CSV table of C-alpha atoms in Angstrom, one decimal:
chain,number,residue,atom,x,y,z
A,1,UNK,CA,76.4,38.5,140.4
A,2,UNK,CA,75.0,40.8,137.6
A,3,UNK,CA,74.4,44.7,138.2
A,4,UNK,CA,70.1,45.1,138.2
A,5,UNK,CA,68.6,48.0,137.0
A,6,UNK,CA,65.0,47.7,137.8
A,7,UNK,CA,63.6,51.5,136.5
A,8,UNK,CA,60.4,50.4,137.7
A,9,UNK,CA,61.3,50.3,141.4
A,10,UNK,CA,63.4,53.5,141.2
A,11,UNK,CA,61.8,57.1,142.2
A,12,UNK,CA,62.0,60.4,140.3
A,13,UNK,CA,63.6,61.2,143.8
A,14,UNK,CA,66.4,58.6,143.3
A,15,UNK,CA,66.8,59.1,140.1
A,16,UNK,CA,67.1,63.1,140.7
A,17,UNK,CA,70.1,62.3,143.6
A,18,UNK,CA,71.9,60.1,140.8
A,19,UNK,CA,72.1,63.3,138.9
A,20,UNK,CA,72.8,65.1,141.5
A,21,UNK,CA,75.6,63.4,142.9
A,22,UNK,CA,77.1,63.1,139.4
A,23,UNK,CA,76.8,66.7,138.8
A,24,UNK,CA,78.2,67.6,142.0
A,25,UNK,CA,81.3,65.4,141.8
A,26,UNK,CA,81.6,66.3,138.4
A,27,UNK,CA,82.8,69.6,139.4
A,28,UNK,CA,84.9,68.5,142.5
A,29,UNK,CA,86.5,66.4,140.0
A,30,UNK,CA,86.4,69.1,137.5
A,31,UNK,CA,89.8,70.4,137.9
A,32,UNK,CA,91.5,67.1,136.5
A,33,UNK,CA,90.7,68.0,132.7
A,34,UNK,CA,92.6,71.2,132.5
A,35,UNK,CA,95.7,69.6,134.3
A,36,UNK,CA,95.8,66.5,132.2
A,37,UNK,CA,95.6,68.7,129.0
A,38,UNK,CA,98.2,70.6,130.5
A,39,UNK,CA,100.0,67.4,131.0
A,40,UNK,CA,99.2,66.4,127.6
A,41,UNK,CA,100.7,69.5,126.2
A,42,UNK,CA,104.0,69.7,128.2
A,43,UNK,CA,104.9,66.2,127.3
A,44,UNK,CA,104.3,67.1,123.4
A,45,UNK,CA,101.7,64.3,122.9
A,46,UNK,CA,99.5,66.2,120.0
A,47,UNK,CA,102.9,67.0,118.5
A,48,UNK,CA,103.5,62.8,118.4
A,49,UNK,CA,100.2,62.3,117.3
A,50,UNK,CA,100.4,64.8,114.1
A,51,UNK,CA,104.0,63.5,113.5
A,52,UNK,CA,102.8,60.2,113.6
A,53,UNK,CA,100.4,61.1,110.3
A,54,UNK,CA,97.7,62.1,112.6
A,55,UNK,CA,97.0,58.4,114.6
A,56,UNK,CA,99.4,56.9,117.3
A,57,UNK,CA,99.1,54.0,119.6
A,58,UNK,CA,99.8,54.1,123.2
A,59,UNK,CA,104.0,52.9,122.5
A,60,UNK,CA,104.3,55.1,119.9
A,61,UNK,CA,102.8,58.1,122.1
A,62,UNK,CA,105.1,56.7,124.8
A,63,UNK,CA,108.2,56.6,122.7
A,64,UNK,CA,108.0,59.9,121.0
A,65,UNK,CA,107.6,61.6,124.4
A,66,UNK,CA,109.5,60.0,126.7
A,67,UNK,CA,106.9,58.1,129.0
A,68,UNK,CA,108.7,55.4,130.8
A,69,UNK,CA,107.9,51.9,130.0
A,70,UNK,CA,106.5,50.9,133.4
A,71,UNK,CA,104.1,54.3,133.4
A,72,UNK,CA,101.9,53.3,130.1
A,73,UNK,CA,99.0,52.0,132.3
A,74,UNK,CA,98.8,56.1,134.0
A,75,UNK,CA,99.6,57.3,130.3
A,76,UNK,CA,96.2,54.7,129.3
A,77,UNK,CA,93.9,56.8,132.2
A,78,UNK,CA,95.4,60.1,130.9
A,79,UNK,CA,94.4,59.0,127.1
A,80,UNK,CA,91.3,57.7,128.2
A,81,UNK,CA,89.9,60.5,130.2
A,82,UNK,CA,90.9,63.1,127.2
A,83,UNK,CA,89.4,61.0,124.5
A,84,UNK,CA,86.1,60.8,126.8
A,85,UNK,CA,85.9,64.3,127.3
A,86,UNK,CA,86.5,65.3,123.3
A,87,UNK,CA,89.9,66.4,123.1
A,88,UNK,CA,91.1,63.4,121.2
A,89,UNK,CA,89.4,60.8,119.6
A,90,UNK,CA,90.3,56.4,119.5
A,91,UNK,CA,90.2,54.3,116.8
A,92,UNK,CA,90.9,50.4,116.4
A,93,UNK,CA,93.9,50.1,114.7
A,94,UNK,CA,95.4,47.2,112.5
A,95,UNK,CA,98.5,47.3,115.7
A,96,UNK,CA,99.7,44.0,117.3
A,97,UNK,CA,99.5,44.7,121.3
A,98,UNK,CA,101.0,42.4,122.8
A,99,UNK,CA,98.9,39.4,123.2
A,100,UNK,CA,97.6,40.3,119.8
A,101,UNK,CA,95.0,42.1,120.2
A,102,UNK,CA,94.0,45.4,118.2
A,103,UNK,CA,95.2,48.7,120.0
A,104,UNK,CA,93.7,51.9,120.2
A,105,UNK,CA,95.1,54.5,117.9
A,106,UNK,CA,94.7,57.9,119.2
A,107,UNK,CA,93.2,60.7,117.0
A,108,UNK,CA,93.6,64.4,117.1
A,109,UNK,CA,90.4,66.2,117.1
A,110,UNK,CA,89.4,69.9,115.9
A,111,UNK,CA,90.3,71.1,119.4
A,112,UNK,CA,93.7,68.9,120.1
A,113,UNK,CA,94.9,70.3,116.9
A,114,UNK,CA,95.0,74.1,118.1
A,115,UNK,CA,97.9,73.1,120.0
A,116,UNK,CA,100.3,71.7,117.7
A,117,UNK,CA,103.6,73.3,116.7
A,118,UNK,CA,104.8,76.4,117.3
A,119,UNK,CA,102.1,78.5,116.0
A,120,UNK,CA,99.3,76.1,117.8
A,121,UNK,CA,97.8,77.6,121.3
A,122,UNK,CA,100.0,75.0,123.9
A,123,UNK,CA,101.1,78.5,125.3
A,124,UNK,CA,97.3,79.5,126.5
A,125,UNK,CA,97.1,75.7,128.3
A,126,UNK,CA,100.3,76.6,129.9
A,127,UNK,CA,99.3,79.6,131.0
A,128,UNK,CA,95.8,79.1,131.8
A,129,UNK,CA,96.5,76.0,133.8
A,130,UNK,CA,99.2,76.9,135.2
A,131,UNK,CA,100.4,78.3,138.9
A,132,UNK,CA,100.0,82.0,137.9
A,133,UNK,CA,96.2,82.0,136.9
A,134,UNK,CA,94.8,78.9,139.3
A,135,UNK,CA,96.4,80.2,142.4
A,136,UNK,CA,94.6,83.7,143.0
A,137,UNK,CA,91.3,81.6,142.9
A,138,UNK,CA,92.5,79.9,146.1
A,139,UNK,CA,92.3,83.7,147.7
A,140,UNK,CA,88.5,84.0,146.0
A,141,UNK,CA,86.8,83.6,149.8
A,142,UNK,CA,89.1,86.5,151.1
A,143,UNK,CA,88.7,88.6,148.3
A,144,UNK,CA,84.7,88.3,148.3
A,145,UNK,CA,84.8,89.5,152.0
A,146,UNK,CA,87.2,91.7,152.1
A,147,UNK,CA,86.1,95.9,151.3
A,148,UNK,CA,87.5,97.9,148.7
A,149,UNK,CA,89.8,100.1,150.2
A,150,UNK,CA,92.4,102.7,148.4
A,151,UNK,CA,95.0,101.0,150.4
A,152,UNK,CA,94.1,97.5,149.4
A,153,UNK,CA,94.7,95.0,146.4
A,154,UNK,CA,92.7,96.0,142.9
A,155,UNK,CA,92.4,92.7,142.0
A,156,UNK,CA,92.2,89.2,143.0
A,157,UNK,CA,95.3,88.7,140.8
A,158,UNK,CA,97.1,91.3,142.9
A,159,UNK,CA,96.3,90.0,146.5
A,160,UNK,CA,97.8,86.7,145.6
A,161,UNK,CA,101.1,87.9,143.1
A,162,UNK,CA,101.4,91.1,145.0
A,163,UNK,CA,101.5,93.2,141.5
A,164,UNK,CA,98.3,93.7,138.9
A,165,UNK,CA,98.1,91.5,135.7
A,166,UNK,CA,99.1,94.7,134.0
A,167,UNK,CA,102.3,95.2,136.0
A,168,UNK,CA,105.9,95.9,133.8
A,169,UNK,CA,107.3,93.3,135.6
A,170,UNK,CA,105.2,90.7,133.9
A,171,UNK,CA,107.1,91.2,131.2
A,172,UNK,CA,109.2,89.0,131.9
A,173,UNK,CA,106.7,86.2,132.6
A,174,UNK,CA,107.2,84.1,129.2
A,175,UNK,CA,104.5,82.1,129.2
A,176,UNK,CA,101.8,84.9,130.0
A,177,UNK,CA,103.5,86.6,127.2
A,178,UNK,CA,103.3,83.8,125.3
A,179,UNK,CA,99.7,82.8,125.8
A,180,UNK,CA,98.7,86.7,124.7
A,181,UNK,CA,100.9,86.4,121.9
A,182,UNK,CA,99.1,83.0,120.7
A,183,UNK,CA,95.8,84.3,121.1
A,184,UNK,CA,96.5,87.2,119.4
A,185,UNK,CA,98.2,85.6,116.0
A,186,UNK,CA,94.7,83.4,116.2
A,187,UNK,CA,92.5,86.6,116.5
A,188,UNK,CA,94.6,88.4,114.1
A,189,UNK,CA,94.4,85.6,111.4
A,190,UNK,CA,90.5,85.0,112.2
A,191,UNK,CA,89.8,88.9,111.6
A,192,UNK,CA,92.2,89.4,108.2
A,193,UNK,CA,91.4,85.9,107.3
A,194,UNK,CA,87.5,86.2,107.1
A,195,UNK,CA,86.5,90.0,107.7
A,196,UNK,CA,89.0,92.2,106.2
A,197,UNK,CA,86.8,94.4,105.1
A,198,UNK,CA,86.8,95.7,107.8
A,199,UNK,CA,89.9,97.6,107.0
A,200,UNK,CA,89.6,98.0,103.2
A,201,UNK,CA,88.2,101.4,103.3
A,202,UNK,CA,90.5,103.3,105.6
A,203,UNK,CA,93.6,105.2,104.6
A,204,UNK,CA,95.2,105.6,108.9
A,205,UNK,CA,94.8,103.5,111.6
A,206,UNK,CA,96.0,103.5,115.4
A,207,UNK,CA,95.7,100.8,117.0
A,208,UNK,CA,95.8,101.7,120.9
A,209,UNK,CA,97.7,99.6,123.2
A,210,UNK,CA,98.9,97.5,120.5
A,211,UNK,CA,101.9,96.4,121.9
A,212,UNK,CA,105.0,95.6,119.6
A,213,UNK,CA,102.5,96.2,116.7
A,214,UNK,CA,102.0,92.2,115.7
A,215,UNK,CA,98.2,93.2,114.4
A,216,UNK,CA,99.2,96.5,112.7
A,217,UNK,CA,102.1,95.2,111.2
A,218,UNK,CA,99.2,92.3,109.8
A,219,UNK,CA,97.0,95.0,108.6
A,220,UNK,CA,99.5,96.7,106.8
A,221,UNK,CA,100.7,93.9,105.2
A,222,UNK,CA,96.9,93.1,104.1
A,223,UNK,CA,96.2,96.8,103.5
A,224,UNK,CA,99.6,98.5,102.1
A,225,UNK,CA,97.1,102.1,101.3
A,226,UNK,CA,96.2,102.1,105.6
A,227,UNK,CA,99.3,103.6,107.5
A,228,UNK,CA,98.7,102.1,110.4
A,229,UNK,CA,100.4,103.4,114.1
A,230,UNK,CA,100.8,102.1,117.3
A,231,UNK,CA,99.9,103.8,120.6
A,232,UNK,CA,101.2,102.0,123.5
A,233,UNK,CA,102.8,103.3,127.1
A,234,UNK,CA,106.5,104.5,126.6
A,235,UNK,CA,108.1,101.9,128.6
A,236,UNK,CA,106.2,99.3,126.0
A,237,UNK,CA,107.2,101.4,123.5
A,238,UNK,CA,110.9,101.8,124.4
A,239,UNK,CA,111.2,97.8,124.6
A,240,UNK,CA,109.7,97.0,120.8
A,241,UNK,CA,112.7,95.3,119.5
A,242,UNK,CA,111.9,96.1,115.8
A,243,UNK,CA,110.0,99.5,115.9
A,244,UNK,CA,109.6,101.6,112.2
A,245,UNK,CA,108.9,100.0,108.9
A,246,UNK,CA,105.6,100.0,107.9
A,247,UNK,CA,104.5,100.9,111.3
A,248,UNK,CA,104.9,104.0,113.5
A,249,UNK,CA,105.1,103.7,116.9
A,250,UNK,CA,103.6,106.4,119.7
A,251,UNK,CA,104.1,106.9,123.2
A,252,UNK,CA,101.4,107.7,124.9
A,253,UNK,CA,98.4,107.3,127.2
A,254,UNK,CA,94.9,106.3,126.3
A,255,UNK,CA,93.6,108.5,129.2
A,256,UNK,CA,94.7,111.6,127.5
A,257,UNK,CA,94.8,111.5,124.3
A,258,UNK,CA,94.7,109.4,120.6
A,259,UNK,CA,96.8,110.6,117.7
A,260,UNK,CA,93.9,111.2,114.8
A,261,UNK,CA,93.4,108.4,112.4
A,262,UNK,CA,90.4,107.3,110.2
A,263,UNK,CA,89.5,104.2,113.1
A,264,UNK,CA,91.6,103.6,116.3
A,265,UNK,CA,91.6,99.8,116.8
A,266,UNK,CA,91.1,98.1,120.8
A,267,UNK,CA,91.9,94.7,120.8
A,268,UNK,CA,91.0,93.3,124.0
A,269,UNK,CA,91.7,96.7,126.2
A,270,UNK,CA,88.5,97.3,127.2
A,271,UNK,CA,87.5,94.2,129.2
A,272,UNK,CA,90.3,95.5,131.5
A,273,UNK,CA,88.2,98.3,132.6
A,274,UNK,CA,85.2,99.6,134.4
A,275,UNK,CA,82.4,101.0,132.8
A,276,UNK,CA,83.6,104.8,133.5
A,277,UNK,CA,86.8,104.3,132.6
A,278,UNK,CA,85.7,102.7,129.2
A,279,UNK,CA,84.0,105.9,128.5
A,280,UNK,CA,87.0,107.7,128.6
A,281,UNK,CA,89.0,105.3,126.5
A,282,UNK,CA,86.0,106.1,124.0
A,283,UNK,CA,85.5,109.3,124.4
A,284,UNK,CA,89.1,110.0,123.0
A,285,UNK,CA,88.8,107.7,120.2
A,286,UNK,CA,86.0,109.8,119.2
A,287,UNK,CA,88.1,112.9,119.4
A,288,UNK,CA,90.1,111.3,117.4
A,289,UNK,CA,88.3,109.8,114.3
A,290,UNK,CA,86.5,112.1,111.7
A,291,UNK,CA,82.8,111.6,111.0
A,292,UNK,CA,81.2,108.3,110.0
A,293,UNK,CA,80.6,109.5,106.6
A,294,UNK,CA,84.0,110.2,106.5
A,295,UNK,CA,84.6,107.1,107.4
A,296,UNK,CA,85.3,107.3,110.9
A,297,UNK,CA,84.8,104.3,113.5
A,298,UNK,CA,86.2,102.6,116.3
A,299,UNK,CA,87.2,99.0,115.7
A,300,UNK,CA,86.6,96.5,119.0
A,301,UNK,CA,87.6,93.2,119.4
A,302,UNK,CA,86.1,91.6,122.7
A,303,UNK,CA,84.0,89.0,123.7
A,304,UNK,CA,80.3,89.7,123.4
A,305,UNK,CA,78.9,87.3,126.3
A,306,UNK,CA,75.9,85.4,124.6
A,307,UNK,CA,76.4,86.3,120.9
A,308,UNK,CA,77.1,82.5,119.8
A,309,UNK,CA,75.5,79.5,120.0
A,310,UNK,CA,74.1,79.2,123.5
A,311,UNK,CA,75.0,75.2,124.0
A,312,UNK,CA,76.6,74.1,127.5
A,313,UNK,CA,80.0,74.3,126.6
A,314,UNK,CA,79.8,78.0,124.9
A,315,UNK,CA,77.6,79.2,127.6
A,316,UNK,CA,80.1,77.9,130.5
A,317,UNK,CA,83.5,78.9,128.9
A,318,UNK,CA,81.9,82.5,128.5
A,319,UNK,CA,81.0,82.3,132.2
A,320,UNK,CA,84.6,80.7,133.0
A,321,UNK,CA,86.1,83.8,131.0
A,322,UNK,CA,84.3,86.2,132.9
A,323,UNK,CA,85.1,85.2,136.5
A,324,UNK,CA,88.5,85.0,135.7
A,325,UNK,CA,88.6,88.3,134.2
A,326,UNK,CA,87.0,89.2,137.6
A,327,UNK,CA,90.7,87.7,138.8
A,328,UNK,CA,92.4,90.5,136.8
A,329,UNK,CA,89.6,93.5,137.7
A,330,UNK,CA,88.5,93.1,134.0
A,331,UNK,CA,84.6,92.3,133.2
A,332,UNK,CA,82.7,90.4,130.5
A,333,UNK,CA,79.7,92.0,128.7
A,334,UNK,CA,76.8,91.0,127.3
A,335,UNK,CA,75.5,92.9,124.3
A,336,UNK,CA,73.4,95.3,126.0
A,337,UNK,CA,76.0,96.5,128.6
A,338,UNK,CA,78.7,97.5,125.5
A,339,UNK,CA,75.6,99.6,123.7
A,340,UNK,CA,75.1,101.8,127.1
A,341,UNK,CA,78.8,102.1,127.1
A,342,UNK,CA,78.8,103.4,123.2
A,343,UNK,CA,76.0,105.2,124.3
A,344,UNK,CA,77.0,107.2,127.4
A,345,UNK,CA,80.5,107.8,124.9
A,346,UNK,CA,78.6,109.7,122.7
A,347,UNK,CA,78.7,107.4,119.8
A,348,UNK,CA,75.4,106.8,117.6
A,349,UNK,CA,75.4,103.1,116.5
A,350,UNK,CA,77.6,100.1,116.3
A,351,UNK,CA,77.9,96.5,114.3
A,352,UNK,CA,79.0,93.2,115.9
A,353,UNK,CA,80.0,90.6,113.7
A,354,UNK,CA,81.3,87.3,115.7
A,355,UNK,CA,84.6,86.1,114.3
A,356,UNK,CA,86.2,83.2,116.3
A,357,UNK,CA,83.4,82.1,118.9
A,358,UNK,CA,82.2,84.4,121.4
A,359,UNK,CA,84.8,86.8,120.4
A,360,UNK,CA,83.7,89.7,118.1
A,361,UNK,CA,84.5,92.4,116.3
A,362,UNK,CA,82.6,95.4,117.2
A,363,UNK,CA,82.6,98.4,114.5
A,364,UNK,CA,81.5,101.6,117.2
A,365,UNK,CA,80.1,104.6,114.6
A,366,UNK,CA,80.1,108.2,116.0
């Protein structure tokens, strides 16, 4: 009995369920990508791929990481629903399987590659995938209906894990830390790498809620004329396990005050705030830089929602970023809501140039 496809007898009403029902189980079924790339990463199969020269079969996959014989037919699914979806590719390869036949060889693609070896991004698929960022989203109904009170939770994040994403004891979480971490070397290497000029013409730099200084410490290597400092909260500041050098560390808090430099560098601080308390942050980086023409600025690096290609994939992982920043009280912006923000902060005009994606770096001029 053969499958018939007569177009001729099917309606545009059909035809519109058809895509309706594939949409809609699409995204009930949606959830299976992220945890078989998570599963993917945790058994080390990009790692077997690159150490097999870039191509493996489904034995070799299976023997570099463990699979167990009698599992290859639920390793096959796993490989096959990553290689349809673009996060490895298949080749025929020259490989007896078996009866004889040709076996796929799998591929890494531009995107599987990110997360080999230790400085690849397995850390962010650990973490985003994980227990700690997909379970607050199971709370999203009670958060939606519940009203903001002084004695209630501040976050979606919080009413689930009790604590705020921002909360000291975090620190301890290794593979948060080690997702931020990852991200950052990325960000850091995409911004030095490409658009170092950024830098070139500054003698000081503070770079606010820097952390244990992993980006200054970069710029300063790049830069060895910028003195570059580190603001951060004392208890972060107390537990940098290799503070001085070519970096000076402050404690401090953004809310108050910025020690004066030429530009005072945010990397991804201000998506954690509202709009008000943005202004602030600005306002005191403004106290704190000289003039443009002395060659004052403030130097952002965010996501500008909208500032890349606007194909289905950018457009959804922007959207994707945003509501789960909404899981941490943080907020995405478009272009137009970080110019009032500059604005209402007193500053005069600003440059965006996009550097890895959606992500930017914003140069804020007062």
């Amino acid at each position: 009995m053969a499958l018939v496809h007569d177009h001729e007898e099917v309606s545009s009403h059909e035809e519109d369920m058809v895509e309706a029902f594939a949409l809609l189980y699409h995204h009930v079924f949606s959830y299976i990508k992220p945890m078989a790339l998570k599963c993917a990463v945790e058994l080390g199969i990009p790692d077997a791929i690159h150490g097999r020269g870039g191509a493996a079969t489904l034995a070799d996959i299976a023997a570099d990481t463990g699979v167990h014989e009698a599992r290859l037919p639920d390793l096959r699914c796993l490989m096959k629903l990553l290689t349809t979806s673009g996060l490895f590719g298949a080749t025929a390869a020259a490989v007896a399987d078996g009866g004889g036949e040709a076996a796929a060889a799998y591929t890494l693609t531009a995107a599987s590659s990110l997360v080999v070896g230790p400085r690849g991004l397995s850390n962010i698929v650990r973490f985003g995938d994980g227990p700690v960022s997909l379970s607050p989203f199971f709370d999203m109904p009670a958060w939606l209906r519940t009203a903001p009170a002084p004695e209630a939770p501040k976050s979606l994040f919080e009413l689930t894990h009790g604590r705020s994403r921002w909360d000291p004891a975090n620190a301890d979480d290794e593979t948060m830390n080690g997702a931020a971490f990852a991200e950052s070397r990325l960000l850091i290497e995409a911004v030095l790498g490409g658009h170092g000029d950024v830098f070139r013409r500054l003698t000081s730099l503070v770079d606010v809620g820097g952390g244990h200084g992993s980006f200054a410490k970069a710029i300063a290597a790049a830069f060895p004329n910028v003195r570059c400092a580190v603001m951060d909260l004392p208890h972060v500041v107390a537990d940098t396990p290799d503070a001085g050098g070519d970096v000076q560390f402050v404690a401090g808090d953004m809310f108050e005050s910025i020690p004066p430099a030429d530009a005072v560098l945010l990397k991804y601080v201000l998506h954690c705030w509202d709009d008000n308390n943005c202004v602030k942050i600005l306002k005191h980086c403004k106290d704190a830089i000289p003039a443009r023409d002395a060659g004052g600025k403030v130097i952002i690096t965010e996501m500008v929602l909208g500032s890349g290609p606007r194909d289905t994939n950018v457009a959804e992982t922007e959207e994707m970023h945003s509501l789960f920043l909404t899981c941490i009280s943080g907020i995405g912006r478009e272009e137009h809501e970080w110019k009032n923000i500059f604005t209402d902060a007193g500053f005069s005009d600003y440059k965006i140039t996009p550097v890895m994606g959606p992500i930017s770096v914003i140069e804020v001029y007062p």
